[in-house]
Amino acid sequence: SWFTSNPQSIRMLDSVNVTKITGYSGNAVHLHTIIQSGDTDFAYISNTPGDPTKAQGGIPYAQMSTGLSGYYRYNLPGNDTALIFVIFKKNGSVIGMYTDKIRGTGSQPSWTSFSFTFTPALATTPDTVIMAAASSNGISDKGIQNGSWLDLDQLVFNGPSSAIPNGNFDTWTAYSFDIP
């Protein structure tokens, strides 16, 4: 239920930048930014294969959520900023777009609960949701630092009880690649 930057990272730098780790509870996802030989490769996850910044794709979701909660830890040196996006759509049109910029003090090495409220609140019930997170702010392309990382676990929507598919990151599928 999550797409990652790993295929791109393997092509660019012959490594992966989204990995499974031990989480707050069970498994979690680790996203880290790699800058190597002038190439910048920030990690991301998304619940859709389309471009979440352009509101492409999404999964069915029909609840009036008020926010997003979960657990995170991070290390964001310099002026780097990690991001979490949530975009709600109805009949193909965006009805709510929310971004949580994670900056904090630069480093939060212990699992910490977080919650952000969707402001302004949804005015109508959506039929689709797009979710994404990134280890660096590739949208503004400012302040990106080698080694920045973000760990996420136990993501849930606030308000109605509607689970985020694999929001606990406990289910993983391993892939292998042969590259000539």
CSV table of N, CA and C in Angstrom, one decimal, residues 31 47 137 156 160-161:
chain,number,residue,atom,x,y,z
A,31,LEU,N,13.2,6.8,6.3
A,31,LEU,CA,13.5,7.6,5.1
A,31,LEU,C,14.8,8.4,5.3
A,47,ASN,N,1.1,6.7,-0.9
A,47,ASN,CA,0.1,5.7,-1.0
A,47,ASN,C,-0.4,5.6,-2.5
A,137,ASN,N,12.8,18.5,2.1
A,137,ASN,CA,11.9,19.2,1.4
A,137,ASN,C,12.3,19.4,-0.1
A,156,VAL,N,-2.4,7.3,12.0
A,156,VAL,CA,-3.8,7.2,12.0
A,156,VAL,C,-4.4,8.6,11.8
A,160,PRO,N,-13.0,10.3,12.9
A,160,PRO,CA,-13.6,9.0,12.8
A,160,PRO,C,-12.6,7.9,12.8
A,161,SER,N,-13.0,6.7,13.2
A,161,SER,CA,-12.1,5.6,13.3
A,161,SER,C,-12.0,4.9,11.9
